[in-house]
Coordinates of C-alpha atoms in Angstrom, one line a residue:
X1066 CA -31.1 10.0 -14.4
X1067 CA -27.5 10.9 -15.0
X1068 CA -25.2 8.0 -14.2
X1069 CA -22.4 9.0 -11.4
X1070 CA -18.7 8.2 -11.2
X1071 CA -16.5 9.4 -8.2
X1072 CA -12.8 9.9 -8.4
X1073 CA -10.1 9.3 -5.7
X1074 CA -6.9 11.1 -6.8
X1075 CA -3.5 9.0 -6.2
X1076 CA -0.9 11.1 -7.3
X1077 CA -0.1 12.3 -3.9
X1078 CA 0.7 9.0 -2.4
X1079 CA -0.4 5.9 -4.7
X1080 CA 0.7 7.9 -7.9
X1081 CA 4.7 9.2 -6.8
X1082 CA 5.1 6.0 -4.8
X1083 CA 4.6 3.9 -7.6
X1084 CA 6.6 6.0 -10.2
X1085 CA 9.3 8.0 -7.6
X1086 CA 9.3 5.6 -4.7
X1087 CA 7.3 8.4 -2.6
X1088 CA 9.8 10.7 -2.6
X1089 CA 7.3 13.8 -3.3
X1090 CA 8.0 16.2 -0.1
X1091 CA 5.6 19.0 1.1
X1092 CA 7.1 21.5 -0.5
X1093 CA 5.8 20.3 -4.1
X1094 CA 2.4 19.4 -3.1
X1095 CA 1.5 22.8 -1.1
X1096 CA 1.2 25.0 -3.9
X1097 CA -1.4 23.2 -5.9
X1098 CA -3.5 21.6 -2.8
X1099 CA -6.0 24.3 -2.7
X1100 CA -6.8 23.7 -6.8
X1101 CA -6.9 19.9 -6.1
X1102 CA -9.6 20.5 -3.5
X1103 CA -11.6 22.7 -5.8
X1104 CA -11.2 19.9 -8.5
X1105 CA -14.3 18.2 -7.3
X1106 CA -12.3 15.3 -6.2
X1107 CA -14.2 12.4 -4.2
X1108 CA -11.4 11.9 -2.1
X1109 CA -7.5 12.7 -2.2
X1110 CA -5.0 9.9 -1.3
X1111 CA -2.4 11.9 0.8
X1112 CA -1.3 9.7 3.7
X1113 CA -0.3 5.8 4.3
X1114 CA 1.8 3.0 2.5
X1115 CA 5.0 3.9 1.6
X1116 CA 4.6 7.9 2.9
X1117 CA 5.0 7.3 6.6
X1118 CA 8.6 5.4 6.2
X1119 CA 9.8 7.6 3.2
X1120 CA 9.3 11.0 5.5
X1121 CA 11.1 9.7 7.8
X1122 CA 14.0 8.2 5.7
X1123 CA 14.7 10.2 2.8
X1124 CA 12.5 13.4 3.0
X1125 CA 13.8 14.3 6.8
X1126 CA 10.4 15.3 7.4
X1127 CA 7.8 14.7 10.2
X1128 CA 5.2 12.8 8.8
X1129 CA 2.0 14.0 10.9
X1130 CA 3.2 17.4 10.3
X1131 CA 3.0 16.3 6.5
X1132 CA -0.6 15.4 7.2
X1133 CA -1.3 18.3 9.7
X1134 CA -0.5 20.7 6.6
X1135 CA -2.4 19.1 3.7
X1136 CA -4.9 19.3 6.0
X1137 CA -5.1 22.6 6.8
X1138 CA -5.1 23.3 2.5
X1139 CA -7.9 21.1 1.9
X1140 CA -11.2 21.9 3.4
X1141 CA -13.9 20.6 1.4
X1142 CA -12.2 17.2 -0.2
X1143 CA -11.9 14.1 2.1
X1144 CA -8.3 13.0 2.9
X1145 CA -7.4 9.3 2.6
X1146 CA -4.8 7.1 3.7
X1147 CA -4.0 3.2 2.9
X1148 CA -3.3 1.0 6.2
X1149 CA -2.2 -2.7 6.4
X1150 CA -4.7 -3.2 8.9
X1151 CA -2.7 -4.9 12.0
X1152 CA 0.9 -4.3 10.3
X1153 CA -0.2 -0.8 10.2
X1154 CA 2.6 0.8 8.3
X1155 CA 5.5 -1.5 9.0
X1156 CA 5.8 -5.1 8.5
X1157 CA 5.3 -6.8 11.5
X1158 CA 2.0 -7.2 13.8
X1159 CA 1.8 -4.7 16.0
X1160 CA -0.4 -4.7 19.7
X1161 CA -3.9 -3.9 19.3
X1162 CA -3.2 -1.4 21.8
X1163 CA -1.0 0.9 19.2
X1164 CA -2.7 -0.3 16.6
X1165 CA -5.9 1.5 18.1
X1166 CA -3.5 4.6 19.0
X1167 CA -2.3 4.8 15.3
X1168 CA -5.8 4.9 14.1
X1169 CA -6.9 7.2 16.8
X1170 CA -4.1 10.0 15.8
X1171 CA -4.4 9.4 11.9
X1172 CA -8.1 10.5 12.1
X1173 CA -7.3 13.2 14.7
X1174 CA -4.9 15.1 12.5
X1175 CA -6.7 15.2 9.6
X1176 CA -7.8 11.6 7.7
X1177 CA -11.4 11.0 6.5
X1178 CA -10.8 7.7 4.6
X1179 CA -8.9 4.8 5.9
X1180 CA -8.8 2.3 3.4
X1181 CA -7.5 -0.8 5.9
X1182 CA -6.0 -4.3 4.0
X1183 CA -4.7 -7.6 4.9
X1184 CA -2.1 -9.1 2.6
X1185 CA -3.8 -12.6 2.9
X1186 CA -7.7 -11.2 3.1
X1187 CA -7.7 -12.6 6.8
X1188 CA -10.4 -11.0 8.2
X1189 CA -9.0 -11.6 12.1
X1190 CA -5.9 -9.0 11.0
X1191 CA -8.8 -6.3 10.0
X1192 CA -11.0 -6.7 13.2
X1193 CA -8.6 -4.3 15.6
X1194 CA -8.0 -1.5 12.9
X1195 CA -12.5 -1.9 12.2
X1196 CA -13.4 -1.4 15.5
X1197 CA -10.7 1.1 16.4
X1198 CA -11.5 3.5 12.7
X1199 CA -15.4 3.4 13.7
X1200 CA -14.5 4.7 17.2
X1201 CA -13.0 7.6 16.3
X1202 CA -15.1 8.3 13.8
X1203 CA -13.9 7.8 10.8
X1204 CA -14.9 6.3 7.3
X1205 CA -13.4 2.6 7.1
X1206 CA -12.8 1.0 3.6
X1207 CA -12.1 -2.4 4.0
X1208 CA -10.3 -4.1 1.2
X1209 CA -9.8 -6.9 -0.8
X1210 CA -6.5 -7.5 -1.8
X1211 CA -7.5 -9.0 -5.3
X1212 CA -5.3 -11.5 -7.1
X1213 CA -5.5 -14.7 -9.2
X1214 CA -5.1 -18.0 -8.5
X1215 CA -6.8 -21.5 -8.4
X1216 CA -8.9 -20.3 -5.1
X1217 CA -9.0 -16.8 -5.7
X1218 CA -12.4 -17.1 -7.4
X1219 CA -15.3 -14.4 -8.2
X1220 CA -17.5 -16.8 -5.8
X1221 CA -14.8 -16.4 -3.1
X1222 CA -14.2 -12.3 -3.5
X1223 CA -18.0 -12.1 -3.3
X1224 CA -17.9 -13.9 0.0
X1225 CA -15.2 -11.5 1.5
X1226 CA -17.5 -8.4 0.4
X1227 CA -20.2 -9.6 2.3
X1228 CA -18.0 -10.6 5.4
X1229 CA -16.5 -7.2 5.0
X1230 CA -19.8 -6.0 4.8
X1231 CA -20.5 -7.8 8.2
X1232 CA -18.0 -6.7 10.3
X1233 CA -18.7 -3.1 9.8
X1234 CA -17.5 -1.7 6.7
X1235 CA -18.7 1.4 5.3
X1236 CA -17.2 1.0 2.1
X1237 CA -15.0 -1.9 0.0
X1238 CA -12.7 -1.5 -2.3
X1239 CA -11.2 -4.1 -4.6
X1240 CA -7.6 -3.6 -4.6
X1241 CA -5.7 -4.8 -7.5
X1242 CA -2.5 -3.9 -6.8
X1243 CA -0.4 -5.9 -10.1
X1244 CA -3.0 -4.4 -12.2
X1245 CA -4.2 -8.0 -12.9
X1246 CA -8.3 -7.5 -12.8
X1247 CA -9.8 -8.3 -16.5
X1248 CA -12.6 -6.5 -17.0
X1249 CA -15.2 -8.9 -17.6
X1250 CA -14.0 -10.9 -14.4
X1251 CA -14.5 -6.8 -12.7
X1252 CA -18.2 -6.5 -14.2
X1253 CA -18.9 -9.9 -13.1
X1254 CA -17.3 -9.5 -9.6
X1255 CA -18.8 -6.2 -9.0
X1256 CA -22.1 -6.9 -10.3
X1257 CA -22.3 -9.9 -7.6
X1258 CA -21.2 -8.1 -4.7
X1259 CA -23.8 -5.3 -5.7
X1260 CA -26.5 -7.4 -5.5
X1261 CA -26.0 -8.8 -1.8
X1262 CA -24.0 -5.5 -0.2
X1263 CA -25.7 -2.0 -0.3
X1264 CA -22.5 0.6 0.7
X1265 CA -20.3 2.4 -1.9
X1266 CA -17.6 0.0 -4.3
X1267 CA -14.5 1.3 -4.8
X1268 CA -12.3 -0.2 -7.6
X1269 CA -8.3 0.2 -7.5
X1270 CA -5.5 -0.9 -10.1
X1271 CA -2.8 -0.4 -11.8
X1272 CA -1.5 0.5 -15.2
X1273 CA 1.3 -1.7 -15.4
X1274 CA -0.7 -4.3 -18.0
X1275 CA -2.2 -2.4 -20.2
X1276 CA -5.8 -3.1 -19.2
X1277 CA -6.8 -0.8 -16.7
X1278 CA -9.1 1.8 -18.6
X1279 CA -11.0 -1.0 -20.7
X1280 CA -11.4 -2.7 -16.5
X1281 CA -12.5 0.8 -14.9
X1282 CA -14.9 1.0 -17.9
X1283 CA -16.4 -2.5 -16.9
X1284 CA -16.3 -2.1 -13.1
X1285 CA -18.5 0.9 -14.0
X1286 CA -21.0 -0.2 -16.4
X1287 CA -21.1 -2.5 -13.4
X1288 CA -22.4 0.3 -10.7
X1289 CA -18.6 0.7 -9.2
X1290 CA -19.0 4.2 -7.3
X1291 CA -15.4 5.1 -6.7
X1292 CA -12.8 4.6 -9.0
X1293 CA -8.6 5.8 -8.5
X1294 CA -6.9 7.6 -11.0
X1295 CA -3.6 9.6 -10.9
X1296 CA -3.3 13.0 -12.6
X1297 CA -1.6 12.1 -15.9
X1298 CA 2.1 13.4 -15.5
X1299 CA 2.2 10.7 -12.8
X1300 CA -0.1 8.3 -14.4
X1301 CA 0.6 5.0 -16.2
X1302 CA 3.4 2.0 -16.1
X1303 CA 3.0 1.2 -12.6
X1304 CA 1.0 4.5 -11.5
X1305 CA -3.0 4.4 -12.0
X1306 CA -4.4 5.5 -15.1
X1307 CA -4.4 9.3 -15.7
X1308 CA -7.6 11.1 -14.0
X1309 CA -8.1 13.6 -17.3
X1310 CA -8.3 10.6 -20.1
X1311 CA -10.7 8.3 -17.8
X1312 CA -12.5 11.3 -17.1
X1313 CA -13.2 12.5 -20.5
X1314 CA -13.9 9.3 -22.1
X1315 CA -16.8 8.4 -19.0
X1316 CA -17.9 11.8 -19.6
X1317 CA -18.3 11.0 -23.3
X1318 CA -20.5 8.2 -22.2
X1319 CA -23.1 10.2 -20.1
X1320 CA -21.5 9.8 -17.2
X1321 CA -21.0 12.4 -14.4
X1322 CA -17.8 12.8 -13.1
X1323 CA -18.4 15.6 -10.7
X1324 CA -14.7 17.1 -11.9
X1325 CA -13.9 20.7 -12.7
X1326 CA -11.7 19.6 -16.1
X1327 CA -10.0 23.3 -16.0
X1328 CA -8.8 22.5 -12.5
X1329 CA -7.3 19.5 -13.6
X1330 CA -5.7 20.9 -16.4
X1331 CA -3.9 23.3 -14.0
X1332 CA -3.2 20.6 -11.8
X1333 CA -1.6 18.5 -15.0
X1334 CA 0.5 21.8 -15.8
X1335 CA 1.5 22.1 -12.4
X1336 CA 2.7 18.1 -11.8
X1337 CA 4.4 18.1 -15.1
X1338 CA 7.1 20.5 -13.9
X1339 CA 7.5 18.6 -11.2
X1340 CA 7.1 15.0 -12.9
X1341 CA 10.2 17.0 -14.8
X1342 CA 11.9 17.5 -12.1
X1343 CA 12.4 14.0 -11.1
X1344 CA 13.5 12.6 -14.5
X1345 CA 16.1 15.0 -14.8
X1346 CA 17.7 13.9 -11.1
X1347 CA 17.2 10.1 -12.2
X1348 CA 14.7 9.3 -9.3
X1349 CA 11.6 9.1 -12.0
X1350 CA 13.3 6.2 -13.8
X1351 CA 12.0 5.4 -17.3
X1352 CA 10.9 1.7 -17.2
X1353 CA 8.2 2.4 -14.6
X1354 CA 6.4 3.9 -17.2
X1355 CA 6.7 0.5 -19.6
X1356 CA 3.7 -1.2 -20.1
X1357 CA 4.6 -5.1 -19.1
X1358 CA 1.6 -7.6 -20.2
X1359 CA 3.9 -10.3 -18.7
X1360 CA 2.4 -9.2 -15.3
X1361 CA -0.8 -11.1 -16.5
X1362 CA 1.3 -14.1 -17.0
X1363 CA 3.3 -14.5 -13.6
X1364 CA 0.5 -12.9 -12.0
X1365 CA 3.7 -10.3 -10.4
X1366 CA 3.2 -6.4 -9.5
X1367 CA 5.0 -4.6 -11.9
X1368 CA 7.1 -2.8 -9.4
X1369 CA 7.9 -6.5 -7.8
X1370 CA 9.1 -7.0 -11.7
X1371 CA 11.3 -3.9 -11.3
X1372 CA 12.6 -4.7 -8.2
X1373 CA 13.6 -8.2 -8.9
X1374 CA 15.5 -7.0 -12.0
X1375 CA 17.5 -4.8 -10.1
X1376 CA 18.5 -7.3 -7.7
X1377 CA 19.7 -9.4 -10.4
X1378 CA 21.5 -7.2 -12.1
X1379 CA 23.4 -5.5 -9.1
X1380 CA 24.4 -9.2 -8.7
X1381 CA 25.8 -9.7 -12.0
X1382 CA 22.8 -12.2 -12.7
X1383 CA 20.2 -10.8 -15.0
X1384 CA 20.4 -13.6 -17.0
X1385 CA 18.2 -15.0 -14.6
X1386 CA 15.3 -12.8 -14.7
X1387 CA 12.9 -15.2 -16.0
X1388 CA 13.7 -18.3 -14.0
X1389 CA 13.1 -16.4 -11.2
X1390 CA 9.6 -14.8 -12.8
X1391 CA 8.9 -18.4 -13.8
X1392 CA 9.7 -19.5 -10.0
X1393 CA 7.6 -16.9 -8.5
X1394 CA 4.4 -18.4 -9.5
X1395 CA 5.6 -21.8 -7.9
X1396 CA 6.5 -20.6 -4.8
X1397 CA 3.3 -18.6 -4.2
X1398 CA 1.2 -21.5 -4.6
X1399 CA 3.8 -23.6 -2.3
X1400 CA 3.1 -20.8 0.2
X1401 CA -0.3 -21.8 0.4
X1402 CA -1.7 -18.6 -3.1
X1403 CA -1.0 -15.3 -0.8
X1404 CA -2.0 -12.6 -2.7
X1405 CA 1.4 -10.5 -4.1
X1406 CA 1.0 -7.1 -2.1
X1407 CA 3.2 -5.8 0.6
X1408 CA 4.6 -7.3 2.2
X1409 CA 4.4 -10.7 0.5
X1410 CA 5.5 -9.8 -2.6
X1411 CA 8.6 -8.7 -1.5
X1412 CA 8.8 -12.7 0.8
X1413 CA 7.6 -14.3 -2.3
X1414 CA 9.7 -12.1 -4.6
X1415 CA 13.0 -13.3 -2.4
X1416 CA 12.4 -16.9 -1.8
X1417 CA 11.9 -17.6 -6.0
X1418 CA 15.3 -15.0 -5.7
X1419 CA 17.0 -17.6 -3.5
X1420 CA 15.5 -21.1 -5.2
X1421 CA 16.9 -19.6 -8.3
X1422 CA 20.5 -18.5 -7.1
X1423 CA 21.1 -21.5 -4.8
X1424 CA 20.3 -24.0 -7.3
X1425 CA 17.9 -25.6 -4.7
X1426 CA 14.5 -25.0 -3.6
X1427 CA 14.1 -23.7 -0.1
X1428 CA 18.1 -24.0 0.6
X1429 CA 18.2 -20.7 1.6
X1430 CA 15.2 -19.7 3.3
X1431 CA 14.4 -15.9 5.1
X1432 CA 13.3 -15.6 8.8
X1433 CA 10.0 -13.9 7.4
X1434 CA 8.9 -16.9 4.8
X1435 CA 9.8 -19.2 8.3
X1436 CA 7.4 -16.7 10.0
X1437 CA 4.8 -16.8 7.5
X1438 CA 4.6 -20.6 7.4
X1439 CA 4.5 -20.7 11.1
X1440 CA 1.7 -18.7 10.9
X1441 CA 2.3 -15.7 12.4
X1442 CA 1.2 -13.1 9.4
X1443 CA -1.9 -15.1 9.6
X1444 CA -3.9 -18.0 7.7
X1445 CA -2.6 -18.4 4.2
X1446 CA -5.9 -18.4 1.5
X1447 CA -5.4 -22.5 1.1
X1448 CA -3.5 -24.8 3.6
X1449 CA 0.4 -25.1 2.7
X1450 CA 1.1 -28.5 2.0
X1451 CA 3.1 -30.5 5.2
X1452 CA 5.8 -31.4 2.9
X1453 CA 6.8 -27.5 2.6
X1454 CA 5.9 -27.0 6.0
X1455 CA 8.3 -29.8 7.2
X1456 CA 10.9 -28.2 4.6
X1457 CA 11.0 -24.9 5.9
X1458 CA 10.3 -25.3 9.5
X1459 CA 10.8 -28.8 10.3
X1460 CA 8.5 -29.3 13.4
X1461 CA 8.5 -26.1 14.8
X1462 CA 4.8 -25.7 16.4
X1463 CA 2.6 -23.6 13.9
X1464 CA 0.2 -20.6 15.1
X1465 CA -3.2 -21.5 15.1
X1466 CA -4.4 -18.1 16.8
X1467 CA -5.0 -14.4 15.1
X1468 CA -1.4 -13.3 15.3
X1469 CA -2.1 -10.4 17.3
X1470 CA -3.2 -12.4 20.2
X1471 CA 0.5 -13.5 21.0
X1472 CA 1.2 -9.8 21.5
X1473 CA 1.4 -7.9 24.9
X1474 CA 0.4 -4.0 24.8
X1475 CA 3.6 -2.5 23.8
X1476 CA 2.3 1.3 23.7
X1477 CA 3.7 2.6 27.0
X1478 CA 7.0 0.4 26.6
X1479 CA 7.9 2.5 23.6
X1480 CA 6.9 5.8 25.3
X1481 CA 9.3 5.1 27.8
X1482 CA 12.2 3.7 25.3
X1483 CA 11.6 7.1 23.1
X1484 CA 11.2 9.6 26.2
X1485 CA 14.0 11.5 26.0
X1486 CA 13.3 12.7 22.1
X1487 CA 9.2 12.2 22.0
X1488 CA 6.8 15.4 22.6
X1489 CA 3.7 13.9 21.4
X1490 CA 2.0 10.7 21.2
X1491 CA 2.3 10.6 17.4
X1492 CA 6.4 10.7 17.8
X1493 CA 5.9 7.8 20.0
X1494 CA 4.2 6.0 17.0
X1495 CA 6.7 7.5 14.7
X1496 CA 9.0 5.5 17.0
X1497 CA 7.0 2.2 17.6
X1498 CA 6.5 1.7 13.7
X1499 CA 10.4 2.6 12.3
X1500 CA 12.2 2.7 15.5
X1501 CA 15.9 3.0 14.0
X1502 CA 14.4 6.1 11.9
X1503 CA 12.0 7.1 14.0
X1504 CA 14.5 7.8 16.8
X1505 CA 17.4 9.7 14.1
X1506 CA 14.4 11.6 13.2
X1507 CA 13.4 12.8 16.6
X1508 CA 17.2 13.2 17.8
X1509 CA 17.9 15.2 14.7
X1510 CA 14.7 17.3 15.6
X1511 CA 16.3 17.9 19.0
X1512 CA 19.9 18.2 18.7
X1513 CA 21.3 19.6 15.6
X1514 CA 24.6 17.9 15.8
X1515 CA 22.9 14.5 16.4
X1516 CA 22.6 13.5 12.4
X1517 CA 26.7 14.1 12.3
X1518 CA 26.7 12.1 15.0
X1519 CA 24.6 9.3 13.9
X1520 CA 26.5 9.3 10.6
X1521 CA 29.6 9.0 11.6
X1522 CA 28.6 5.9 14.2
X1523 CA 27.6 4.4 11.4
X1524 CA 30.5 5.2 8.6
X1525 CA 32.3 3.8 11.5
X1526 CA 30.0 -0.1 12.0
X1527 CA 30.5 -0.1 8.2
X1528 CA 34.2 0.5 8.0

């Protein structure tokens, strides 16, 4: 029997984010989503992460309309969308009660998949988002946000499949978001959860290393079902690997890929142009596309590496760069080993930031790593030690409690605070999850000489 191999393609929301900083709009996906849904795709990521905020911030455009449209293109491949379970797409908790809405509305206008994630694997900030994706009827991917660290063992990733398994998953994927899995730690990791949980394994990661392919190869020797790839002009560096190489090479091994390879030229030809497009403007900036093996060392997302050189330089201090990659390491296991995804990265990125620049650990400290020790993003994978504890929060009572539970419904008190610009229950979320942009966005919608005002209130706070 022929061995099969799915594909998920990224580039339309994994793929630009991590190389453009999602700053595709519609207009240059639309002509080529009726070849990608004839490419004999397993699933296309469209929707979620960094796609929600960037419509509404930089693109000016609505972002369930974005949906509504790809949508309406794609009739035969299954639309996907990446959730941070109860953070949703912000970064705060959010009420179960718009958490549920969110989730309702997604799958309404148009998503199949919703891959859902906690940033510390705590299954409590997963239960709502579960519960709320199998209502409606849609497919819910549960996963693991995969990282390394003294706790963050096969034996404990194995466990989390099975729990995952347990509260309802229909699917798991193993997210590697630094692009940190080996590939005989993937075969072994995948071979275990195979053997005790009987739905579909998904394996995600990132280029940024240098490992990826020789990992995807493992994870599907393994039996992985699924695997993410991102059509090659927006493949690589911090991007997935390119679909067409991967493709080819399992191919070449007997494996069946289910993928029309002439479609996926076009859709290469096509991307390239636009992949073009965005060098020339500066947005598609050449480093992303470096391959940095020092992300296996400090164990840091490569766009958390980009990031954190940019903040050093703006401030004159890139001399610093790696006490501050050396600090990051020492801070995440201070905070108790979180996994470096969103938003952590960016709290664990800062904090080695400020250790570093202040000349004193924990000096300077920011409101969210306070919030994070008192426990309100949820239980931290090993218990922080009560020296740091005392350090950062003194003896400021610590939340015990899924985080969510300290939250009143808040669904109709942003209906009412958006009513004079919301038509629809998706502006209202539009609202509820960016509310500064949410509401520009909706004025602008309404009032075409509401962005000149807005602009000018604002030249004016700045001045």
């Amino acid at each position: 029997m022929t061995k099969k191999v799915k594909f998920m393609e990224t580039v339309l929301r994994d793929g630009q984010q991590s190389l453009i900083a999602t700053r595709m709009p519609i207009e240059d996906m639309l002509p080529i989503l009726k070849t990608m849904d004839e490419a004999g795709f397993y699933s296309l990521e469209v929707w979620g992460g960094a796609t929600f905020d960037s419509c509404l911030r930089f693109l000016d455009e609505d972002p369930w309309e974005r949906l509504r449209t790809i949508r309406k293109e794609v009739k035969n491949t299954k639309l996907q969308m990446l959730l941070r379970g109860q953070n949703l797409l912000g970064y705060k908790n959010y009420s179960d009660d718009v958490v549920e809405k969110f989730i309702e509305k997604s799958i309404k206008n148009g998503i199949d998949i919703i891959r859902v994630f906690d940033a510390l694997n705590d299954l409590r900030n997963l239960e709502t988002s579960v519960k709320a994706i199998k209502k409606y009827g849609g497919h819910c991917q549960m996963a693991i946000s995969y990282t390394t660290s003294d706790v963050h063992t096969v034996a404990y990733f194995h466990q989390l499949a099975i729990d995952m398994a347990n509260l309802g998953a229909d699917s798991i994927c193993i997210k590697d978001m630094a692009g940190v899995l080996l590939p005989e730690t993937a075969f072994e990791l995948i071979t275990k959860i195979k053997q005790d949980v009987d739905i579909p394994i998904e394996v995600h990661t990132h280029a940024t290393s240098g490992i990826s392919e020789m990992t995807y190869l493992k994870a599907v020797e393994a039996g992985a079902d699924i695997i993410d790839t991102a059509i090659s002009p927006f493949s690589g560096g911090t991007s997935q690997p390119a679909t067409e190489s991967v493709a080819f090479g399992l191919q070449n091994l007997g494996y069946d890929t289910g993928l029309d390879m002439t479609k996926l030229e076009e859709i290469s030809d096509y991307f390239g142009v636009i992949r073009d497009k965005f060098r020339e403007d500066g947005t598609l900036n050449p480093k992303v596309k470096d391959t940095q093996p020092k992300t296996l060392l400090y164990q840091v997302p490569g766009g958390m590496l980009s990031n954190l050189l940019s903040q050093l330089t703006e401030q004159g201090n890139a001399d610093k760069y790696e006490q501050v990659l050396e600090e990051v390491p020492k801070v995440r296991k201070d905070m108790g080993y979180p996994p470096l995804v969103t938003p952590l990265s960016q709290m664990v990125g800062t904090q080695a930031l400020m250790n570093v620049l202040s000349g004193e650990r924990y000096k300077l400290v920011p409101s969210e790593i306070k919030d994070y020790v008192k426990g309100l993003y949820g239980a931290s994978p090993v218990p922080i030690e009560q020296e740091i504890v005392e350090k950062i929060i003194g003896d400021d009572e610590r939340v015990t409690v899924r985080p969510a539970d300290l939250l009143a419904p808040s669904f109709d008190l942003f209906k009412e605070e958006i009513s004079e610009y919301a038509k629809s229950e998706e502006d209202i979320l539009s609202y509820a999850l960016f509310p500064k942009q949410g509401k520009d966005f909706l004025g602008r919608r309404e009032d075409p000489f509401y962005d000149v005002v807005i602009q000018n209130v604002e030249v004016s706070i700045e001045l």
